[in-house]
Every structure is written in structure tokens, then in C-alpha cells.
Amino acid sequence: MKNTSKPGFPKIPKIQHEGPSSRNPLAFKHYNPEELVEGKSMKEHLRFSVVYWHTMCGNGSDMFGWGTFDRPWDKGVPAGSIEQAKRRVPVFFEFCEKLGAPFWAFHDRDIAPHGRTLRESNKYLDTIVSLCKQEQKRTGTRLLWGTAQNFVHPRYMHGAATSCNADAFAFAAAQVKNAMDATKELNGEGYVFWGGREGYTTLLNTDLKREMDHLGGFMHMAVDYKKKIGFKGPFYIEPKPKEPTKHQYDSDAAACLNFLREYGLLEHFKLNIETNHATLAGHTMHHELEVAGAAGALGSIDANTGDVLLGWDTDQFPTDLYLTSQIMLTILKYGGLTTGGTNFDAKVRRESFEPVDLFYAHIAGMDTFARGLKIAAAIRKDGRLGDFIKNRYRSWDTGIGRQIEQGNVGFKELETHALKLGEVTTNESGRQEYLENLFNEFI
Ligand code: XLS
Ligand code: NI
Ligand code: NI
């Protein structure tokens, strides 16, 4: 039976900024794309991006239940077919256009299906990439990053670049090669590596050193291939400590930075930091961003959040003002997102099954980030927080502190200084509660 009704979101208008007093749930209250914050438009600051995988491929299933989502455009075409993949492309770009999200992101196997052979998969990917290219042109949506889905297929049961099986490594390489070609073809701003199954579930069967060496080698091959095809955008590694494996090698920002340093890859990579991954690692998003920023490796963010009572990657939409204000404070501090973006690696809840919920969810995330941006800018303008931190370290600006920072003294001189002091009498309060309340003034 042919489906003749126009798929997509026929009843949904283009989402407009109506301001904080609006009661229209399909309008932005705070995200005003052209509004200037610190001399730059909100659109440029935030660089919002919609992900193909959750938005088009999620069906609401979980470990205990079937899919719940109502997706009219998927009706009448076989699941996992190239017809279904073709049907989804214009719907996705209609969504981005109506939402006013300037960017999108994909995995190779979420835009196009798995073929029976690698050759067939590549053919499917090419077909869909050319459709996406047309849709990008039609809607003005740009690609933030592409990536390869090297974790769903059974061949990657032991990992991809870290598999004990060299044939699986070769397949992973072939997939990344094609996903990089697709990203370049679509003028992607960057390319992401998230180590889906690059880790282990038991050390009893694992040669950790060999696996890490293979991962390092894999990344070098990717760098070589990038040069070969002339892809100019940055590579990003996306840290995550666990899930699906018990331990993922790219476990947090610090582990990724060390891996990149150890294998001589630091100059070729930045980090893509995801909130829910940070919390799974036992860190805050703020911490992970500060670690990445301090190393000059803050590239992009996967904007989502977990649930404090659920210990897995629930990928919820970020609606917490404290979270987005902290995120934007660090991003502004490190000069903003340049090639990166605010990528909603987030999915609507299983119970939010109607197509319109996709709009409500993204609008909520975008408004929360817009407020976070304004709050962060207001905190910076006010200056009290920044001044407090600066003042807290003032002992390093003169005297012995300055001597230490300049490398003029060693243990011997410092012992002489300490002996002369007798005791440290100059400590001051850290004022945590005072500062938390100060932060609250701006929320
Ligand atoms: C999974 C990751 C994944 C990456 C892209 O937890 O967040 O979605 O962002 O492969
Ligand atoms: Ni992610
Ligand atoms: Ni994730």
C-alpha cells in the first residue's frame, strides 16, 4: 500500500522566538538566534545540532519493553530497508529547518541501513549521503560531525579497533574510511570517535596493552587518511567510562588526553564532552570541560543529562539551568565553540511518544542553553566571581609565589622561606557557600 499523506510535521510551524512572556509551547522563550551576547549572536555561540540517531532511529524501546514511538513516516516501509532510510531523510531536515537548528550529526549506519556485504552497505551510504547533500542545500542545515557506528553489528562483539580479531579491526577501518568520506562529502565541520566497544568486560581474556596499541595505530591511520583526502576539520574523541563495556579505554577527559599524548596524537584531536558520560565517570560536566579546556582540547559538547537515580546513559534533554550555566561559563572562558557545537545527543522519554515531543524536547534544550549562556555572560560581566578567583591566587603574583612560577627557586630556597615564616598565617576562607549563593543571584 502506498502512503500518500505527506510525511513529516505538516501541522508544526517554524519555531519562532516569542520571548519569556509567551505561553506558546512551540516557541522559544529565550533562544533568540540573532540576539547578541558578548558581541556574538546566540546562534554562533551555541551552534545547536540535532542527532540523526535518536531523532530518526529511536523507537522508545528499552530492555523491558518494545518501541512506543509513533512515527508516521516509518509506516508502510520495511524496518531497516533502504526505502525507510530514504523516507526519513527529508523528514529529518524538515525537523531541523522548522526548529532552526543550524547543524546535525550522524553515524553511517543510522542514516543508511546495514547491507548484506560491506560493498552493499557502502552503496546504501552513498545513496543516502547524496540525498542528505540535497537536503542540506535545500534547508541550509550544515553537518557538525559524522562518525562510524562500530558497535551494533555482532562482528564488533569484542570491540572494533581494540578487537582481539584482526578481521574486525579491518572492518572497522573500512567503515571509518567511508564515514570520513561521507563527512567530507557533506562538508562536515569535524569527525567524532566514540569508542563504542573499545574496552573490556573482563581482564581475564584481555591483553590491555596490545588493545591500546591497536587503538593508537588505528587513530594514526585515520590521521593519515584525513590528510590523504584533504579533510580539514578536527577529529574529536568522546570520552565515556562504561556502557556497553565494563571499562572503556576513553574513560574520561584526562584518560583521553593521556592516551593521545602517549600515542603522539594530541595535535590531531580535541575532545567532545558529553554530560551523561561525565556523570557516569563520577565527574561533573563542569569538571570534564575544565580538564579539556585547560589542555587546549575543548572541542565540542554532546548536550544531554542523566538521571541521578538511574546509573546509565539515559540521554535526557538538558533542562537544568545550573548545568547549562556552568557549561557556558567554561565554554566562554575558553573562547567559545569554534568548529564544535551544542549537539543534542539526547532522546525523548519512552512515554513522550508523539512526533511533537521531539519539538518540545529540543525547544526545552535550546531555551535552557540560551538561558545558561545569558546567565554565564551576566556572571562574567558582574565580575565578582572572576575577581574572587583571581584574588584567591594573588600570593602567586608577587614575592615568593612569583619566584616559584618563574622557576627561580628550588626546594632549598623554599625551605629558607618557610623557616623564616615560622607558620602559614595567611590562609583565607574558600567561601563556597557565599559563592554558591552569588551564583544563584543570576539564575
Ligand atoms: C554513546 C555516545 C554516542 C556518540 C556517537 O553513548 O554518546 O552516541 O555520541 O557515537
Ligand atoms: Ni554522544
Ligand atoms: Ni552517550
Tab-separated table of C-alpha atoms and ligand atoms in Angstrom:
chain	number	residue	atom	x	y	z
A	1	MET	CA	0.000	0.000	0.000
A	2	LYS	CA	1.362	3.377	-0.968
A	3	ASN	CA	1.499	6.006	1.738
A	4	THR	CA	0.264	9.168	0.044
A	5	SER	CA	-0.013	11.572	3.002
A	6	LYS	CA	2.949	13.917	3.301
A	7	PRO	CA	5.231	12.504	5.990
A	8	GLY	CA	6.907	14.785	8.455
A	9	PHE	CA	5.445	17.535	10.592
A	10	PRO	CA	2.687	19.161	8.492
A	11	LYS	CA	0.984	20.789	11.485
A	12	ILE	CA	4.102	22.289	13.020
A	13	PRO	CA	5.082	25.828	12.052
A	14	LYS	CA	8.596	27.229	12.025
A	15	ILE	CA	9.562	27.745	15.663
A	16	GLN	CA	9.946	31.451	16.457
A	17	HIS	CA	11.338	33.428	19.354
A	18	GLU	CA	8.383	34.928	21.216
A	19	GLY	CA	10.107	35.978	24.433
A	20	PRO	CA	9.728	34.978	28.090
A	21	SER	CA	6.101	36.053	28.411
A	22	SER	CA	4.886	33.773	25.600
A	23	ARG	CA	2.718	30.817	26.589
A	24	ASN	CA	3.150	29.074	23.248
A	25	PRO	CA	4.919	25.741	23.861
A	26	LEU	CA	6.079	25.703	20.225
A	27	ALA	CA	8.058	28.938	20.593
A	28	PHE	CA	11.394	29.895	22.079
A	29	LYS	CA	11.196	31.938	25.258
A	30	HIS	CA	14.943	32.586	25.465
A	31	TYR	CA	16.735	31.338	22.366
A	32	ASN	CA	16.796	34.324	20.059
A	33	PRO	CA	19.254	33.374	17.295
A	34	GLU	CA	20.328	36.883	16.308
A	35	GLU	CA	20.464	38.380	19.818
A	36	LEU	CA	23.993	39.409	20.742
A	37	VAL	CA	25.705	38.117	23.870
A	38	GLU	CA	29.239	39.355	24.491
A	39	GLY	CA	29.195	40.770	20.948
A	40	LYS	CA	28.338	37.472	19.224
A	41	SER	CA	24.936	36.120	18.184
A	42	MET	CA	23.352	33.348	20.226
A	43	LYS	CA	23.275	31.235	17.098
A	44	GLU	CA	27.048	31.499	16.723
A	45	HIS	CA	27.705	30.928	20.408
A	46	LEU	CA	25.560	27.836	20.722
A	47	ARG	CA	25.774	26.184	17.298
A	48	PHE	CA	22.895	23.805	18.049
A	49	SER	CA	22.916	20.416	16.403
A	50	VAL	CA	20.293	17.644	16.084
A	51	VAL	CA	21.385	13.995	16.040
A	52	TYR	CA	20.023	11.615	13.450
A	53	TRP	CA	20.249	8.501	15.618
A	54	HIS	CA	17.950	9.410	18.490
A	55	THR	CA	15.697	11.680	16.450
A	56	MET	CA	15.041	9.398	13.471
A	57	CYS	CA	16.046	5.923	14.643
A	58	GLY	CA	14.941	5.847	18.279
A	59	ASN	CA	11.730	3.896	18.788
A	60	GLY	CA	11.296	4.119	22.553
A	61	SER	CA	12.204	0.513	23.293
A	62	ASP	CA	14.156	-0.363	26.428
A	63	MET	CA	15.476	-3.598	27.967
A	64	PHE	CA	11.994	-4.376	29.258
A	65	GLY	CA	9.709	-3.204	26.519
A	66	TRP	CA	9.052	-2.713	22.836
A	67	GLY	CA	9.132	0.556	20.992
A	68	THR	CA	6.389	3.065	21.772
A	69	PHE	CA	7.043	5.938	19.360
A	70	ASP	CA	4.501	6.992	16.786
A	71	ARG	CA	6.480	7.833	13.646
A	72	PRO	CA	4.020	8.169	10.735
A	73	TRP	CA	6.835	8.426	8.152
A	74	ASP	CA	8.067	4.921	9.059
A	75	LYS	CA	4.691	3.315	8.338
A	76	GLY	CA	4.316	1.125	5.256
A	77	VAL	CA	8.033	0.580	4.664
A	78	PRO	CA	10.034	-2.383	5.997
A	79	ALA	CA	12.160	-1.580	9.063
A	80	GLY	CA	15.853	-1.422	8.223
A	81	SER	CA	15.242	-1.058	4.466
A	82	ILE	CA	16.807	1.464	2.129
A	83	GLU	CA	13.247	2.690	1.379
A	84	GLN	CA	12.782	3.543	5.027
A	85	ALA	CA	16.157	5.291	5.089
A	86	LYS	CA	15.208	7.366	2.052
A	87	ARG	CA	11.851	8.262	3.579
A	88	ARG	CA	13.467	9.532	6.753
A	89	VAL	CA	15.919	11.991	5.197
A	90	PRO	CA	13.501	14.788	4.180
A	91	VAL	CA	11.601	14.364	7.463
A	92	PHE	CA	14.794	14.912	9.440
A	93	PHE	CA	15.765	18.015	7.513
A	94	GLU	CA	12.231	19.382	7.769
A	95	PHE	CA	12.640	18.976	11.518
A	96	CYS	CA	15.970	20.832	11.622
A	97	GLU	CA	14.618	23.588	9.414
A	98	LYS	CA	11.453	24.126	11.449
A	99	LEU	CA	13.422	24.029	14.683
A	100	GLY	CA	16.032	26.435	13.330
A	101	ALA	CA	18.922	24.172	14.316
A	102	PRO	CA	21.867	25.111	12.126
A	103	PHE	CA	23.675	21.744	12.426
A	104	TRP	CA	23.173	17.982	12.511
A	105	ALA	CA	25.248	14.868	13.242
A	106	PHE	CA	25.093	11.236	12.139
A	107	HIS	CA	26.542	7.722	12.267
A	108	ASP	CA	26.981	5.931	8.941
A	109	ARG	CA	24.554	3.173	9.913
A	110	ASP	CA	21.826	5.400	11.250
A	111	ILE	CA	21.322	7.357	8.062
A	112	ALA	CA	21.721	4.232	5.878
A	113	PRO	CA	20.988	0.555	6.619
A	114	HIS	CA	23.446	-2.296	7.097
A	115	GLY	CA	23.834	-4.112	3.797
A	116	ARG	CA	24.429	-7.849	3.459
A	117	THR	CA	28.026	-7.087	2.479
A	118	LEU	CA	30.367	-4.178	3.058
A	119	ARG	CA	30.031	-3.315	-0.605
A	120	GLU	CA	26.258	-3.122	-0.306
A	121	SER	CA	26.487	-1.057	2.903
A	122	ASN	CA	28.794	1.385	1.125
A	123	LYS	CA	26.335	1.661	-1.748
A	124	TYR	CA	23.474	2.401	0.643
A	125	LEU	CA	25.556	5.015	2.394
A	126	ASP	CA	26.428	6.744	-0.879
A	127	THR	CA	22.754	6.829	-1.871
A	128	ILE	CA	21.675	8.424	1.386
A	129	VAL	CA	24.618	10.824	1.514
A	130	SER	CA	23.612	12.275	-1.820
A	131	LEU	CA	20.045	12.744	-0.546
A	132	CYS	CA	21.391	14.445	2.578
A	133	LYS	CA	23.505	16.695	0.420
A	134	GLN	CA	20.439	17.869	-1.480
A	135	GLU	CA	18.523	18.386	1.749
A	136	GLN	CA	21.408	20.316	3.309
A	137	LYS	CA	21.325	22.600	0.304
A	138	ARG	CA	17.552	22.972	0.374
A	139	THR	CA	17.362	23.802	4.084
A	140	GLY	CA	20.747	25.413	4.767
A	141	THR	CA	21.433	22.877	7.545
A	142	ARG	CA	25.141	22.075	7.990
A	143	LEU	CA	26.866	18.957	9.222
A	144	LEU	CA	28.554	19.360	12.616
A	145	TRP	CA	30.203	15.942	12.538
A	146	GLY	CA	29.970	12.444	11.220
A	147	THR	CA	31.010	9.171	12.827
A	148	ALA	CA	31.012	5.426	12.243
A	149	GLN	CA	28.736	3.082	14.124
A	150	ASN	CA	31.253	0.390	15.056
A	151	PHE	CA	29.382	-1.216	17.912
A	152	VAL	CA	25.954	-2.521	16.857
A	153	HIS	CA	26.878	-5.365	14.486
A	154	PRO	CA	27.840	-8.750	16.044
A	155	ARG	CA	31.222	-8.618	14.272
A	156	TYR	CA	32.196	-5.965	16.835
A	157	MET	CA	31.290	-8.108	19.839
A	158	HIS	CA	34.902	-7.931	21.089
A	159	GLY	CA	35.390	-4.313	20.062
A	160	ALA	CA	36.355	-2.656	16.780
A	161	ALA	CA	39.859	-1.118	16.781
A	162	THR	CA	40.518	-2.986	20.055
A	163	SER	CA	39.079	-6.338	18.996
A	164	CYS	CA	41.128	-9.494	19.576
A	165	ASN	CA	40.199	-10.286	15.967
A	166	ALA	CA	42.251	-8.505	13.276
A	167	ASP	CA	39.477	-9.005	10.709
A	168	ALA	CA	37.099	-6.981	12.878
A	169	PHE	CA	39.775	-4.246	13.074
A	170	ALA	CA	39.914	-4.236	9.248
A	171	PHE	CA	36.119	-3.919	9.002
A	172	ALA	CA	36.162	-1.039	11.474
A	173	ALA	CA	38.851	0.707	9.442
A	174	ALA	CA	36.817	0.253	6.264
A	175	GLN	CA	33.776	1.735	7.972
A	176	VAL	CA	35.650	4.746	9.341
A	177	LYS	CA	37.196	5.338	5.932
A	178	ASN	CA	33.766	5.503	4.316
A	179	ALA	CA	32.257	7.539	7.132
A	180	MET	CA	35.100	10.057	6.741
A	181	ASP	CA	34.480	10.234	3.006
A	182	ALA	CA	30.779	10.823	3.695
A	183	THR	CA	31.594	13.531	6.252
A	184	LYS	CA	33.850	15.287	3.779
A	185	GLU	CA	31.261	14.983	1.006
A	186	LEU	CA	28.729	16.671	3.301
A	187	ASN	CA	31.173	19.453	4.258
A	188	GLY	CA	31.260	18.302	7.885
A	189	GLU	CA	32.918	20.598	10.392
A	190	GLY	CA	34.515	17.699	12.266
A	191	TYR	CA	34.664	13.938	12.779
A	192	VAL	CA	33.992	12.056	16.040
A	193	PHE	CA	35.374	8.868	17.541
A	194	TRP	CA	33.335	7.425	20.362
A	195	GLY	CA	34.772	4.097	21.480
A	196	GLY	CA	31.553	2.091	21.389
A	197	ARG	CA	33.050	-1.244	22.462
A	198	GLU	CA	36.673	-0.171	22.771
A	199	GLY	CA	37.198	-1.594	26.225
A	200	TYR	CA	36.690	-4.883	28.013
A	201	THR	CA	34.240	-6.803	30.127
A	202	THR	CA	36.865	-8.968	31.841
A	203	LEU	CA	40.623	-8.626	32.133
A	204	LEU	CA	40.869	-12.427	32.293
A	205	ASN	CA	40.636	-12.579	28.495
A	206	THR	CA	42.165	-9.193	27.673
A	207	ASP	CA	45.622	-8.052	26.580
A	208	LEU	CA	45.103	-4.417	27.574
A	209	LYS	CA	48.464	-3.170	26.320
A	210	ARG	CA	48.019	-4.751	22.905
A	211	GLU	CA	44.483	-3.389	22.554
A	212	MET	CA	45.584	0.143	23.472
A	213	ASP	CA	48.454	-0.079	20.964
A	214	HIS	CA	45.990	-1.145	18.277
A	215	LEU	CA	43.728	1.780	19.114
A	216	GLY	CA	46.695	4.154	18.841
A	217	GLY	CA	47.612	2.632	15.479
A	218	PHE	CA	44.024	2.918	14.268
A	219	MET	CA	43.912	6.618	15.096
A	220	HIS	CA	47.192	7.212	13.247
A	221	MET	CA	45.716	5.515	10.170
A	222	ALA	CA	42.696	7.822	10.486
A	223	VAL	CA	45.017	10.858	10.648
A	224	ASP	CA	46.855	9.622	7.537
A	225	TYR	CA	43.600	9.090	5.681
A	226	LYS	CA	42.360	12.525	6.696
A	227	LYS	CA	45.455	14.074	5.140
A	228	LYS	CA	45.066	11.926	2.062
A	229	ILE	CA	41.509	13.076	1.335
A	230	GLY	CA	42.185	16.649	2.434
A	231	PHE	CA	39.576	16.742	5.190
A	232	LYS	CA	40.285	19.908	7.159
A	233	GLY	CA	38.012	19.642	10.183
A	234	PRO	CA	39.194	18.467	13.602
A	235	PHE	CA	38.943	14.957	14.982
A	236	TYR	CA	37.236	14.596	18.347
A	237	ILE	CA	37.365	11.787	20.881
A	238	GLU	CA	34.259	11.435	23.019
A	239	PRO	CA	35.091	10.093	26.490
A	240	LYS	CA	32.796	7.628	28.257
A	241	PRO	CA	33.807	5.333	31.130
A	242	LYS	CA	31.498	2.367	30.653
A	243	GLU	CA	28.410	1.108	28.837
A	244	PRO	CA	28.304	-1.002	26.805
A	245	THR	CA	31.627	-2.381	28.105
A	246	LYS	CA	32.537	-2.512	31.771
A	247	HIS	CA	35.575	-0.334	31.177
A	248	GLN	CA	36.023	1.856	28.116
A	249	TYR	CA	39.565	2.963	27.337
A	250	ASP	CA	38.467	6.549	26.575
A	251	SER	CA	37.032	6.707	30.073
A	252	ASP	CA	37.201	10.440	30.810
A	253	ALA	CA	38.807	13.630	29.534
A	254	ALA	CA	42.040	13.018	31.459
A	255	ALA	CA	42.331	9.411	30.225
A	256	CYS	CA	41.739	10.531	26.630
A	257	LEU	CA	44.345	13.269	26.892
A	258	ASN	CA	46.852	10.800	28.264
A	259	PHE	CA	46.066	8.285	25.510
A	260	LEU	CA	46.509	10.969	22.846
A	261	ARG	CA	49.763	12.136	24.420
A	262	GLU	CA	51.140	8.615	24.805
A	263	TYR	CA	50.498	7.780	21.168
A	264	GLY	CA	51.647	11.146	19.771
A	265	LEU	CA	48.163	12.152	18.610
A	266	LEU	CA	47.466	15.228	20.720
A	267	GLU	CA	47.856	17.775	17.922
A	268	HIS	CA	45.246	15.989	15.781
A	269	PHE	CA	42.427	15.664	18.307
A	270	LYS	CA	40.141	17.655	20.547
A	271	LEU	CA	37.501	16.298	22.892
A	272	ASN	CA	33.745	16.046	22.517
A	273	ILE	CA	32.436	16.134	26.084
A	274	GLU	CA	29.042	14.611	26.930
A	275	THR	CA	27.268	15.393	30.189
A	276	ASN	CA	25.872	11.932	30.860
A	277	HIS	CA	29.298	10.387	30.200
A	278	ALA	CA	30.907	12.802	32.648
A	279	THR	CA	28.492	11.790	35.391
A	280	LEU	CA	28.961	8.085	34.627
A	281	ALA	CA	32.682	8.710	35.133
A	282	GLY	CA	31.948	10.152	38.578
A	283	HIS	CA	32.654	13.702	37.434
A	284	THR	CA	30.585	16.754	36.740
A	285	MET	CA	30.261	18.110	33.211
A	286	HIS	CA	31.871	21.280	34.535
A	287	HIS	CA	34.922	19.276	35.645
A	288	GLU	CA	35.302	17.488	32.301
A	289	LEU	CA	35.041	20.773	30.401
A	290	GLU	CA	37.630	22.415	32.646
A	291	VAL	CA	40.036	19.490	32.160
A	292	ALA	CA	39.591	19.631	28.377
A	293	GLY	CA	39.798	23.426	28.302
A	294	ALA	CA	42.952	23.563	30.424
A	295	ALA	CA	44.638	21.244	27.904
A	296	GLY	CA	43.521	23.367	24.956
A	297	ALA	CA	41.355	20.454	23.801
A	298	LEU	CA	37.799	21.667	24.370
A	299	GLY	CA	36.241	20.894	21.004
A	300	SER	CA	32.518	20.251	21.145
A	301	ILE	CA	29.781	19.114	23.516
A	302	ASP	CA	27.142	16.404	23.452
A	303	ALA	CA	24.360	18.150	25.299
A	304	ASN	CA	22.232	15.865	27.414
A	305	THR	CA	21.905	14.785	31.025
A	306	GLY	CA	21.482	11.625	33.073
A	307	ASP	CA	19.147	10.957	35.953
A	308	VAL	CA	20.611	10.966	39.449
A	309	LEU	CA	18.629	7.868	40.365
A	310	LEU	CA	19.440	5.873	37.229
A	311	GLY	CA	23.032	4.762	36.745
A	312	TRP	CA	23.181	4.568	32.963
A	313	ASP	CA	23.316	6.733	29.865
A	314	THR	CA	19.684	7.871	29.840
A	315	ASP	CA	20.481	10.677	27.367
A	316	GLN	CA	17.808	13.035	28.607
A	317	PHE	CA	17.361	16.524	27.271
A	318	PRO	CA	19.228	19.093	29.381
A	319	THR	CA	16.740	21.301	31.222
A	320	ASP	CA	18.762	22.238	34.300
A	321	LEU	CA	19.818	25.894	34.420
A	322	TYR	CA	22.692	25.279	36.823
A	323	LEU	CA	24.130	22.726	34.434
A	324	THR	CA	23.881	24.878	31.314
A	325	SER	CA	25.151	27.984	33.144
A	326	GLN	CA	28.238	26.121	34.336
A	327	ILE	CA	28.803	24.680	30.868
A	328	MET	CA	28.562	28.074	29.210
A	329	LEU	CA	30.782	29.699	31.841
A	330	THR	CA	33.607	27.331	30.947
A	331	ILE	CA	32.955	27.496	27.209
A	332	LEU	CA	33.052	31.317	27.263
A	333	LYS	CA	36.184	31.213	29.395
A	334	TYR	CA	37.974	29.115	26.772
A	335	GLY	CA	36.964	31.298	23.848
A	336	GLY	CA	33.734	29.612	22.763
A	337	LEU	CA	32.837	26.787	20.423
A	338	THR	CA	34.635	27.296	17.127
A	339	THR	CA	34.284	24.204	14.943
A	340	GLY	CA	32.286	22.419	17.661
A	341	GLY	CA	28.671	22.776	18.663
A	342	THR	CA	25.967	22.054	21.201
A	343	ASN	CA	24.914	18.674	19.897
A	344	PHE	CA	21.747	17.232	21.427
A	345	ASP	CA	22.811	13.624	21.869
A	346	ALA	CA	19.512	13.199	23.678
A	347	LYS	CA	16.304	11.284	23.296
A	348	VAL	CA	12.719	11.874	24.311
A	349	ARG	CA	11.394	9.640	27.069
A	350	ARG	CA	9.635	6.429	26.136
A	351	GLU	CA	6.360	7.929	27.294
A	352	SER	CA	6.819	11.058	25.137
A	353	PHE	CA	5.832	9.116	22.050
A	354	GLU	CA	4.269	11.717	19.770
A	355	PRO	CA	6.236	13.453	16.989
A	356	VAL	CA	5.532	16.858	18.566
A	357	ASP	CA	7.522	15.745	21.632
A	358	LEU	CA	10.669	15.922	19.501
A	359	PHE	CA	9.991	19.645	19.156
A	360	TYR	CA	9.154	20.189	22.813
A	361	ALA	CA	12.355	18.391	23.816
A	362	HIS	CA	14.679	20.337	21.545
A	363	ILE	CA	12.984	23.643	22.342
A	364	ALA	CA	13.486	22.885	26.043
A	365	GLY	CA	17.186	22.107	25.499
A	366	MET	CA	17.740	25.178	23.346
A	367	ASP	CA	15.957	27.542	25.733
A	368	THR	CA	17.857	26.094	28.687
A	369	PHE	CA	21.176	26.602	26.911
A	370	ALA	CA	20.185	30.112	25.819
A	371	ARG	CA	19.457	30.992	29.440
A	372	GLY	CA	22.682	29.313	30.512
A	373	LEU	CA	24.549	31.466	28.027
A	374	LYS	CA	22.875	34.666	29.274
A	375	ILE	CA	23.476	33.710	32.900
A	376	ALA	CA	27.130	32.915	32.251
A	377	ALA	CA	27.601	36.209	30.393
A	378	ALA	CA	25.930	38.100	33.270
A	379	ILE	CA	28.216	36.413	35.825
A	380	ARG	CA	31.237	37.376	33.749
A	381	LYS	CA	30.022	40.962	33.337
A	382	ASP	CA	29.339	41.298	37.045
A	383	GLY	CA	32.911	40.190	37.664
A	384	ARG	CA	32.605	39.233	41.336
A	385	LEU	CA	33.131	35.523	40.728
A	386	GLY	CA	36.083	36.074	38.409
A	387	ASP	CA	37.600	38.621	40.797
A	388	PHE	CA	37.198	36.235	43.697
A	389	ILE	CA	39.183	33.523	41.952
A	390	LYS	CA	41.836	35.949	40.782
A	391	ASN	CA	42.206	37.404	44.243
A	392	ARG	CA	42.362	33.932	45.784
A	393	TYR	CA	45.623	33.284	43.932
A	394	ARG	CA	47.199	36.701	44.483
A	395	SER	CA	50.072	35.252	46.545
A	396	TRP	CA	51.412	33.952	43.225
A	397	ASP	CA	51.537	37.422	41.638
A	398	THR	CA	54.372	38.818	43.765
A	399	GLY	CA	57.100	37.707	46.164
A	400	ILE	CA	57.822	34.041	46.659
A	401	GLY	CA	54.825	32.909	44.532
A	402	ARG	CA	56.118	34.824	41.558
A	403	GLN	CA	59.613	33.403	42.116
A	404	ILE	CA	58.172	29.848	42.070
A	405	GLU	CA	56.088	30.401	38.943
A	406	GLN	CA	59.076	31.890	37.168
A	407	GLY	CA	61.178	28.854	38.062
A	408	ASN	CA	63.730	30.930	40.004
A	409	VAL	CA	63.715	28.898	43.217
A	410	GLY	CA	64.025	25.251	44.298
A	411	PHE	CA	63.442	23.261	47.476
A	412	LYS	CA	66.449	24.809	49.218
A	413	GLU	CA	65.264	28.406	48.775
A	414	LEU	CA	61.714	27.411	49.684
A	415	GLU	CA	62.926	25.788	52.888
A	416	THR	CA	64.720	29.019	53.788
A	417	HIS	CA	61.495	30.943	53.106
A	418	ALA	CA	59.385	28.535	55.205
A	419	LEU	CA	61.833	28.634	58.108
A	420	LYS	CA	61.666	32.413	58.079
A	421	LEU	CA	57.849	32.358	58.109
A	422	GLY	CA	57.549	30.022	61.061
A	423	GLU	CA	53.931	29.189	60.059
A	424	VAL	CA	51.399	29.819	57.279
A	425	THR	CA	49.249	32.583	58.762
A	426	THR	CA	47.770	33.979	55.559
A	427	ASN	CA	45.102	31.390	54.640
A	428	GLU	CA	41.672	32.793	53.866
A	429	SER	CA	38.206	31.256	53.643
A	430	GLY	CA	37.271	29.421	50.425
A	431	ARG	CA	33.745	30.907	50.804
A	432	GLN	CA	31.996	28.054	48.984
A	433	GLU	CA	28.539	28.799	50.359
A	434	TYR	CA	28.922	32.519	49.732
A	435	LEU	CA	29.882	31.775	46.120
A	436	GLU	CA	27.038	29.299	45.610
A	437	ASN	CA	24.627	31.990	46.729
A	438	LEU	CA	26.343	34.519	44.484
A	439	PHE	CA	25.860	32.134	41.554
A	440	ASN	CA	22.186	31.834	42.490
A	441	GLU	CA	21.747	35.595	42.152
A	442	PHE	CA	21.998	35.096	38.399
A	443	ILE	CA	19.772	32.047	37.939
B	1	XLS	C1	27.011	6.968	23.219
B	1	XLS	C2	27.591	8.128	22.557
B	1	XLS	C3	27.356	8.182	21.051
B	1	XLS	C4	28.305	9.143	20.413
B	1	XLS	C5	28.438	8.982	18.936
B	1	XLS	O1	26.890	6.907	24.427
B	1	XLS	O2	27.149	9.278	23.188
B	1	XLS	O3	26.034	8.495	20.770
B	1	XLS	O4	27.979	10.457	20.684
B	1	XLS	O5	28.883	7.737	18.579
B	2	NI	NI	27.475	11.234	22.488
B	3	NI	NI	26.237	8.915	25.209
